[in-house]
Coordinates of C-alpha atoms in Angstrom, one line a residue:
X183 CA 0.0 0.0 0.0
X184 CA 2.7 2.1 1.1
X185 CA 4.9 1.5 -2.6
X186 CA 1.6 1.9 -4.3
X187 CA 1.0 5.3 -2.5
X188 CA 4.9 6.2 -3.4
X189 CA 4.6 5.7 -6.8
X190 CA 1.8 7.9 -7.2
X191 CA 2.9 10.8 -5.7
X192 CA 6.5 9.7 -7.8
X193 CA 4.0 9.8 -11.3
X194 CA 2.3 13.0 -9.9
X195 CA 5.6 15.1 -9.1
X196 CA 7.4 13.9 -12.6
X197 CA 4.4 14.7 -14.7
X198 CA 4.4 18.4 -12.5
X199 CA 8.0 18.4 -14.0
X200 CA 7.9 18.0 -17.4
X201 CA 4.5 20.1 -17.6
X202 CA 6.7 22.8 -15.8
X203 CA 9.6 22.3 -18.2
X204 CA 7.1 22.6 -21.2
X205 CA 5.9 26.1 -20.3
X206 CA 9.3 27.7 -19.8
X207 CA 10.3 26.2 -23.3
X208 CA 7.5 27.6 -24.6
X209 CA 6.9 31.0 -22.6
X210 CA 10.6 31.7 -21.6
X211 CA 11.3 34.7 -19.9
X212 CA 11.5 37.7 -21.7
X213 CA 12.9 41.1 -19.7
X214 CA 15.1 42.4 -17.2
X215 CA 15.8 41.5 -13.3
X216 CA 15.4 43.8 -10.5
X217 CA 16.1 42.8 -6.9
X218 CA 13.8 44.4 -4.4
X219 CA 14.6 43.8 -0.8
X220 CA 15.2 39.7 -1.6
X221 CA 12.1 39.5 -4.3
X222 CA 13.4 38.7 -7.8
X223 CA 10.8 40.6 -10.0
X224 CA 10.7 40.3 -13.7
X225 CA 9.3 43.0 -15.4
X226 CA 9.6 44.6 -19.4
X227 CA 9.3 48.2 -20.3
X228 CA 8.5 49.9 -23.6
X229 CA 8.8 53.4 -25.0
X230 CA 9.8 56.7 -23.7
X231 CA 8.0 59.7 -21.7
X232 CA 5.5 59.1 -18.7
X233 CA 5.8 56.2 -16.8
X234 CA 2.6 53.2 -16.4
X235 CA 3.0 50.7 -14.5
X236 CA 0.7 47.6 -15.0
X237 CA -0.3 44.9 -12.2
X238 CA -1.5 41.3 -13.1
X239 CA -4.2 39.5 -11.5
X240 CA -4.6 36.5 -9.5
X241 CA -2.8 33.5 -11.3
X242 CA -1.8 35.4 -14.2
X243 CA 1.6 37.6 -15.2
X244 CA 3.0 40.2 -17.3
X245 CA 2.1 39.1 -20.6
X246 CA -1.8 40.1 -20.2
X247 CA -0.9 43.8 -20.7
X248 CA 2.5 43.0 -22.8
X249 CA 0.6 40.8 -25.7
X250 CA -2.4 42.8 -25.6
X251 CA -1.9 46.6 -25.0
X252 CA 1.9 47.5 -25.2
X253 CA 1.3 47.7 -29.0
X254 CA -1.1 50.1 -29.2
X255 CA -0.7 53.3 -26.7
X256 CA 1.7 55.1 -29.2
X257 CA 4.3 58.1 -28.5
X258 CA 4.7 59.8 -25.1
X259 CA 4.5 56.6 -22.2
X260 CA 6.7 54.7 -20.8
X261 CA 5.1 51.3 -20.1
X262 CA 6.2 49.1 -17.5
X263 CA 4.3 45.7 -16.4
X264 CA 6.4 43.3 -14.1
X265 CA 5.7 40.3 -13.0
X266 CA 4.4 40.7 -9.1
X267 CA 6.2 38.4 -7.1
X268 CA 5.9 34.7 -7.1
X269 CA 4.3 35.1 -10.3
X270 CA 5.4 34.3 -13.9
X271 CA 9.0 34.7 -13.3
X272 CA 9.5 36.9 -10.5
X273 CA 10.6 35.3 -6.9
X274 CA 9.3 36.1 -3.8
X275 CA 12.1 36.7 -0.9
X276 CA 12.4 34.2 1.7
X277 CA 9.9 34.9 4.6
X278 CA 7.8 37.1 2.4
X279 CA 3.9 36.1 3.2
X280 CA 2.2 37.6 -0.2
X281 CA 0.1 40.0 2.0
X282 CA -1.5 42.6 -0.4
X283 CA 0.0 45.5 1.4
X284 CA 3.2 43.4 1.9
X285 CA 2.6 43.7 -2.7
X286 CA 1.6 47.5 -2.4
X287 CA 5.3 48.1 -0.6
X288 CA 7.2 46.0 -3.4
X289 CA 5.7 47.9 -5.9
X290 CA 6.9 51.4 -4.2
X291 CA 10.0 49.7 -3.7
X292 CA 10.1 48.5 -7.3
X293 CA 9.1 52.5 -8.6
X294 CA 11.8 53.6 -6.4
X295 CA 14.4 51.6 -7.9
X296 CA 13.8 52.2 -11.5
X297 CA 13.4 55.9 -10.5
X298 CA 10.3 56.7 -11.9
X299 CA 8.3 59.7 -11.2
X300 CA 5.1 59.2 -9.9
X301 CA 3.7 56.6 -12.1
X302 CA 0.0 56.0 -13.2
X303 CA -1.0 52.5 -11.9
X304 CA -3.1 50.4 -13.9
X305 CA -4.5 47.4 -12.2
X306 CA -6.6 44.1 -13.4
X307 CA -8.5 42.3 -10.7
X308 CA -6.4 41.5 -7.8
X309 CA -4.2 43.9 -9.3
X310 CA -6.3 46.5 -8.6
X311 CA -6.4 45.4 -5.2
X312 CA -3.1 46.1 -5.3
X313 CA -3.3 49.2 -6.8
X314 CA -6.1 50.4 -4.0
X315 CA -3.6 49.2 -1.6
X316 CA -0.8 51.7 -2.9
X317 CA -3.3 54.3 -3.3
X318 CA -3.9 54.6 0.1
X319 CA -0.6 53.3 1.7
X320 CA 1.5 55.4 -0.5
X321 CA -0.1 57.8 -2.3
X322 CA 2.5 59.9 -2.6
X323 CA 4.5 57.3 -4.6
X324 CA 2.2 57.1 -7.7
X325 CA -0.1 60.2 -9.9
X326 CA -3.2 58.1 -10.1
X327 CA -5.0 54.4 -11.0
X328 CA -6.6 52.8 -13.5
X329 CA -8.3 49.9 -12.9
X330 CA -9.5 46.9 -14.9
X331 CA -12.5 44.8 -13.6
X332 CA -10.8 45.2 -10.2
X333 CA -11.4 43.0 -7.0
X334 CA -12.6 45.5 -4.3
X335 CA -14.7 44.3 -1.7
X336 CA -14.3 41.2 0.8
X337 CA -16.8 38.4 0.0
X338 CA -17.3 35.2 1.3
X339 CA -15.7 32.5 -0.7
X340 CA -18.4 30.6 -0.8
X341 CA -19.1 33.5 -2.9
X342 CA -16.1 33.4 -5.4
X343 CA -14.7 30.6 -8.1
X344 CA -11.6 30.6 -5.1
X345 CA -11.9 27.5 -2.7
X346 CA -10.0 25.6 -4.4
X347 CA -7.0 27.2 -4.1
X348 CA -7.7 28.7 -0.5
X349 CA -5.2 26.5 1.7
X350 CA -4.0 28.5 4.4
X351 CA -0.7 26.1 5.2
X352 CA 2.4 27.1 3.2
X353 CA 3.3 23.5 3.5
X354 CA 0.5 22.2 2.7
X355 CA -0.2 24.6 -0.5
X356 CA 3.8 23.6 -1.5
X357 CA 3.5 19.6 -1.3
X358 CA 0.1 20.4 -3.3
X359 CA 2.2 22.7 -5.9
X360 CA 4.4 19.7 -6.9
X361 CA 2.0 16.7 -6.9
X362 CA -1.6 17.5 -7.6
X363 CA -2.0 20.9 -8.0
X364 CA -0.6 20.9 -11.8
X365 CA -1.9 18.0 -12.9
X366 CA -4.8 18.9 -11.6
X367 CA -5.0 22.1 -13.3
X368 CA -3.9 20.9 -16.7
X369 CA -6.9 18.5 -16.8
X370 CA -9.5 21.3 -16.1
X371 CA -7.4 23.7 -18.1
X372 CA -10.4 24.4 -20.7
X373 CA -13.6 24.9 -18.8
X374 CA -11.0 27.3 -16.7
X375 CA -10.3 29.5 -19.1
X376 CA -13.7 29.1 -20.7
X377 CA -15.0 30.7 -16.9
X378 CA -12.4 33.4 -17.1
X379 CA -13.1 34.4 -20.3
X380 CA -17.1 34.5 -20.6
X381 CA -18.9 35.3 -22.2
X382 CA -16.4 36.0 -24.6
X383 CA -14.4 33.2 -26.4
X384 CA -10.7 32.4 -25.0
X385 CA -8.1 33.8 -27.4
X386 CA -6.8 31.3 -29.7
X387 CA -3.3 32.3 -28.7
X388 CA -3.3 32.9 -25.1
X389 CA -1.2 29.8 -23.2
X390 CA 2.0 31.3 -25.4
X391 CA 1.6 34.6 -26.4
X392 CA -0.5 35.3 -23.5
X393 CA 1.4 33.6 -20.9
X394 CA -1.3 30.8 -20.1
X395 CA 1.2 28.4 -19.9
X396 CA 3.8 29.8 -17.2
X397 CA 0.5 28.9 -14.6
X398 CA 1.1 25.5 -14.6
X399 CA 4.1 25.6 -12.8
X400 CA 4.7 24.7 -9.0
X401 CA 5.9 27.9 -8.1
X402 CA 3.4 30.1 -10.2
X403 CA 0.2 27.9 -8.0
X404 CA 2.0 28.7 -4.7
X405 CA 2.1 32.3 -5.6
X406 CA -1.4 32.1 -6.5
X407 CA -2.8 30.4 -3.2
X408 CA -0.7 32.6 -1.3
X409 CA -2.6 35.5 -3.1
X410 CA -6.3 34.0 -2.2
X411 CA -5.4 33.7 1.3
X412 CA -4.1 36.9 1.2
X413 CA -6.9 38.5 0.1
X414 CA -8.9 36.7 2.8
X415 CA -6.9 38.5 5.7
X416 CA -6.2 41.9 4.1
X417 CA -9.0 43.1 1.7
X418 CA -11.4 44.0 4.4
X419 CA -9.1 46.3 5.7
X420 CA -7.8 48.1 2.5
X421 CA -11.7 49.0 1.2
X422 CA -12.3 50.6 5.0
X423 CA -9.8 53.5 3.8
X424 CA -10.9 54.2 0.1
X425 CA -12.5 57.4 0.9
X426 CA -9.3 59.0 1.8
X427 CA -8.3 58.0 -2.2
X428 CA -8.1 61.9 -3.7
X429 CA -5.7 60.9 -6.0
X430 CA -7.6 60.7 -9.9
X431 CA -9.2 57.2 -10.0
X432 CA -10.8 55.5 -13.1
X433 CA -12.4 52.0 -13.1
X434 CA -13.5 49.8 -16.0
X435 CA -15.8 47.3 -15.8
X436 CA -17.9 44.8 -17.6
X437 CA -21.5 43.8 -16.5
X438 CA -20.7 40.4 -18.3
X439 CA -17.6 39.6 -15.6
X440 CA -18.3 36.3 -14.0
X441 CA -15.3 36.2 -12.3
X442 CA -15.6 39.6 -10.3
X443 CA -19.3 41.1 -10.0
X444 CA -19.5 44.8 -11.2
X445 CA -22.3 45.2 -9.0
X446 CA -20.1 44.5 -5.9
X447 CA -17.3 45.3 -7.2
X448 CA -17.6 48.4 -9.7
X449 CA -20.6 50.2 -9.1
X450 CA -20.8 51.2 -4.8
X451 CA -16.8 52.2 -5.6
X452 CA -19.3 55.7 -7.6
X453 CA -19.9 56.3 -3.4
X454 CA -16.4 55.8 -2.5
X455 CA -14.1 57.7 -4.5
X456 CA -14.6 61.4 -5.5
X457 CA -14.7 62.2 -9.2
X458 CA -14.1 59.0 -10.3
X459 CA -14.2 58.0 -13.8
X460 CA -16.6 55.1 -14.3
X461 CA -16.5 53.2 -17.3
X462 CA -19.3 50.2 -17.5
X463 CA -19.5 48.1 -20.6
X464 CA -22.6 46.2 -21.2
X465 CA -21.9 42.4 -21.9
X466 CA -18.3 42.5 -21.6
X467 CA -16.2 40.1 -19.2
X468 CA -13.4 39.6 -16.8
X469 CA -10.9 40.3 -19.8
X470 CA -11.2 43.3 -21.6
X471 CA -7.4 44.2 -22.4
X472 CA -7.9 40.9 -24.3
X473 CA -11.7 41.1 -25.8
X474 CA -11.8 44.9 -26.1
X475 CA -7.5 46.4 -26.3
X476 CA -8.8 49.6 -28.0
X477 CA -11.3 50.9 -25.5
X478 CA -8.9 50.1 -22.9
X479 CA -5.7 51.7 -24.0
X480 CA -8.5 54.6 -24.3
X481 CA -9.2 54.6 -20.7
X482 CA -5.9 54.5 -19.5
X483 CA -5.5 57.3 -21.4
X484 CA -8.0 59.1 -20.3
X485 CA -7.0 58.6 -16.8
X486 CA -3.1 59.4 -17.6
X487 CA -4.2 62.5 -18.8
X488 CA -6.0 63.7 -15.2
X489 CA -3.2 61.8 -13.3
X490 CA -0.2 63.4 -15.1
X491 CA -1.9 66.7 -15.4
X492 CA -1.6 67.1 -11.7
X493 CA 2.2 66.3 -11.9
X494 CA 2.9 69.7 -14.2

């Protein structure tokens, strides 16, 4: 029983291998390295004049703003997405618990070191969690945000697509990382994607050139169980201080999202934040840099236009 048992979890760790090995041949890395107190983030940059910095969601990584929207903002921006730590290829530092404002103070760490001056954040989903928790840790840091279908209020998870990757032990979450977790995740690959990307279709291109791929890695579902747990501990207290956000805001959201609600998450943030620039767009889903890249490069102009404005 004990052999049997063995050999399973022997089949299950070598097949996490070679699916691992098979996404970094296919989706290799493709920046620079910065080292921000013991986190080794990833991160490509683009173009010349004001500085955007772009945050990833949960499970996902630099290459859903690279692919899609790098090509299209034109003259005037530097753009700047990275890799958040534990993600794609950046590496967390030993000790480091994924806490979202634990995130918020790599990021400012990470805009420090590249010296840029006061950036616009833009922010999908647990991204813009992130980017909520910058705005009101260290505003000064950053000009503005702009959000894409943003996760901002605590729900239950009975209420989210997220209990299956809520496990609260680090050891636990790393022996499930390199035996079941991959595996696991290759076989309900699909309907996955399918969920993320309602009611829109999945791009036919998105496990290379959108970095599908680099989630079915150990170290990438760590990352992302870390970041659900996270969330569980730290969102409840981030949304408490959104009021004191004066900084210029804009959020974009689809009434399609299945993923994130816009009527939890988009519409009560009209009562939250002052001026802010509401953008709701009937029948799209969690995706839009994907489904819809020109109306969102728009936006995020539109909101780098207030946010850098300020800066003159």
């Amino acid at each position: 029983m004990l052999v049997a048992a063995a050999l399973v979890l022997l089949a299950l760790m070598l097949m996490t291998w070679r699916v691992a090995a098979k996404a970094e041949r296919l989706v290799p890395t493709c920046g620079k390295f910065v080292e921000i107190d013991g986190n080794r983030i990833h991160y490509v940059e683009q173009g010349d004049g004001r500085p955007i910095v772009f945050l990833h969601g949960l499970g996902a990584q630099l290459h859903h703003f690279r692919h899609t929207l790098f090509g299209r903002f034109g003259a005037g921006y530097r753009l700047i997405a990275l890799d958040r730590p534990g993600s794609g290829y950046s590496a967390r530092a030993s000790g480091a618990t994924g806490r979202l404002p634990e995130q918020a103070e790599v990021v400012r760490r990470f805009i420090e070191e590249l010296r840029l001056e006061r950036p616009l954040i833009v922010g999908h989903s647990l991204g813009g969690a992130i980017a909520l928790a910058l705005a009101t840790e260290h505003p000064a840091a950053i000009s503005g945000i702009a959000l894409l279908s943003p996760l901002t209020h605590l729900e239950a998870r009975t209420g989210r697509g997220f209990d299956l990757l809520y496990v609260p032990t680090p050891l636990l979450r790393r022996l499930l990382a390199h035996t079941v977790a991959i595996p696991l995740s290759l076989r309900y690959a699909q309907p996955t994607m399918k969920f993320i990307f309602a009611p829109q279709a999945v791009p036919a291109d998105y496990m290379v050139a959108g970095g599908g791929w680099l989630g079915l890695r150990p170290s990438h579902y760590f990352a992302t169980s870390t970041d659900v747990v996270a969330v569980e501990r730290d969102l409840g207290q981030i949304e408490r201080r959104y009021r004191a956000i004066s900084m210029p805001t804009g959020i974009l959201f689809g009434t399609g999202d299945q993923v994130i609600g816009e009527a939890v998450h988009g519409e009560p943030m009209l009562d939250e934040i002052k001026d802010l620039d509401f953008e709701r767009v009937e029948g799209l889903g969690h995706m839009p840099q994907f489904v819809e890249p020109e109306r969102v490069v728009a936006f995020i102009q539109r909101v780098a236009a207030r946010a850098f404005a300020n800066e003159r």
